[in-house]
Tab-separated table of C-alpha atoms in Angstrom:
chain	number	residue	atom	x	y	z
A	1	TRP	CA	101.055	130.187	104.676
A	2	LYS	CA	100.075	133.286	103.201
A	3	PRO	CA	102.495	136.178	102.338
A	4	GLY	CA	102.322	138.695	105.282
A	5	SER	CA	100.933	135.945	107.572
A	6	ARG	CA	102.735	135.173	110.741
A	7	THR	CA	101.065	131.736	110.909
A	8	ALA	CA	102.100	128.600	109.027
A	9	ILE	CA	101.491	124.777	109.352
A	10	VAL	CA	104.348	122.841	108.163
A	11	SER	CA	103.421	119.071	107.662
A	12	LEU	CA	105.593	116.434	108.924
A	13	PRO	CA	107.824	114.482	106.521
A	14	PRO	CA	106.570	111.144	105.469
A	15	GLU	CA	109.559	109.282	107.296
A	16	VAL	CA	108.212	110.958	110.583
A	17	VAL	CA	104.562	110.188	110.187
A	18	ARG	CA	105.422	106.385	109.577
A	19	GLY	CA	107.633	106.485	112.713
A	20	SER	CA	110.698	105.430	111.142
A	21	MET	CA	112.638	108.719	111.975
A	22	CYS	CA	112.046	111.419	114.528
A	23	ASN	CA	115.046	113.572	114.480
A	24	SER	CA	113.916	116.119	111.773
A	25	GLY	CA	113.720	119.198	113.937
A	26	ASP	CA	116.444	121.154	112.111
A	27	ALA	CA	114.707	120.603	108.534
A	28	LEU	CA	111.357	121.660	110.108
A	29	ALA	CA	112.832	124.785	111.658
A	30	GLN	CA	114.344	125.790	108.245
A	31	ALA	CA	110.972	125.330	106.692
A	32	ARG	CA	109.256	127.953	108.834
A	33	PRO	CA	108.617	131.536	107.241
A	34	ILE	CA	111.006	134.439	108.238
A	35	GLY	CA	110.200	135.696	111.577
A	36	GLY	CA	108.224	132.535	112.269
A	37	LYS	CA	108.604	130.410	115.314
A	38	VAL	CA	108.582	126.552	115.700
A	39	VAL	CA	106.101	125.127	118.418
A	40	TRP	CA	106.358	121.601	119.249
A	41	TYR	CA	103.631	119.322	120.500
A	42	PHE	CA	104.882	116.026	121.861
A	43	ARG	CA	102.915	112.891	122.395
A	44	HIS	CA	105.007	110.108	123.985
A	45	GLY	CA	104.463	106.452	123.227
A	46	GLN	CA	106.193	103.451	124.764
A	47	SER	CA	109.713	102.789	123.109
A	48	THR	CA	111.882	99.816	123.162
A	49	GLY	CA	114.037	101.907	125.646
A	50	ASN	CA	111.191	102.096	128.122
A	51	VAL	CA	110.809	98.268	127.936
A	52	ALA	CA	114.468	97.869	128.519
A	53	LYS	CA	114.227	100.163	131.581
A	54	VAL	CA	111.283	98.213	132.938
A	55	ALA	CA	113.371	95.028	132.588
A	56	ALA	CA	116.294	96.293	134.253
A	57	ASN	CA	114.354	97.500	137.161
A	58	ASP	CA	112.661	94.087	137.347
A	59	ALA	CA	115.907	92.387	137.395
A	60	ASP	CA	117.477	94.490	140.166
A	61	ARG	CA	114.317	93.716	142.209
A	62	LEU	CA	114.558	90.076	141.630
A	63	MET	CA	118.329	90.248	142.711
A	64	GLY	CA	116.922	91.764	146.191
A	65	SER	CA	119.265	94.763	146.091
A	66	GLY	CA	121.450	97.022	144.246
A	67	ARG	CA	120.978	98.689	140.839
A	68	ARG	CA	123.474	97.116	138.663
A	69	HIS	CA	120.942	96.441	135.905
A	70	LEU	CA	119.424	99.916	136.043
A	71	GLU	CA	122.932	101.400	135.954
A	72	GLU	CA	124.001	99.408	132.965
A	73	TYR	CA	120.794	100.515	131.285
A	74	GLN	CA	121.660	104.077	132.049
A	75	ALA	CA	125.156	103.946	130.847
A	76	SER	CA	124.309	102.221	127.651
A	77	LEU	CA	124.018	104.100	124.317
A	78	ASP	CA	121.842	101.471	123.037
A	79	TYR	CA	118.613	103.168	124.233
A	80	ILE	CA	119.097	106.639	122.882
A	81	ASP	CA	116.282	107.484	120.441
A	82	THR	CA	115.016	104.009	120.454
A	83	PRO	CA	112.031	103.094	118.133
A	84	LEU	CA	108.389	102.804	119.240
A	85	THR	CA	106.948	99.279	120.429
A	86	GLU	CA	103.797	98.389	118.690
A	87	ALA	CA	102.019	99.470	121.777
A	88	GLY	CA	103.925	102.697	121.515
A	89	LYS	CA	102.663	103.255	117.947
A	90	ASP	CA	99.036	102.748	119.028
A	91	GLN	CA	99.673	105.283	121.969
A	92	ALA	CA	101.282	107.805	119.795
């Protein structure tokens, strides 16, 4: 960033690059220059939550009817901000 410039590139913290943390938006936003904006670019990779959702759908399909497993998945707090799988790390 140059004084007077309206453009800055803020590098991601090492823990974000490693994939061990993704909720650092506040810190990145605070690092922007005065009057600057934060532009987010997302690349999604498979998470353990995605795998659990597929498993829930498969379990419901095997039962033949109903959505019990999917509803349990959706109601659970275990699948909020889940880590990437190895496949997801390769995708992202």
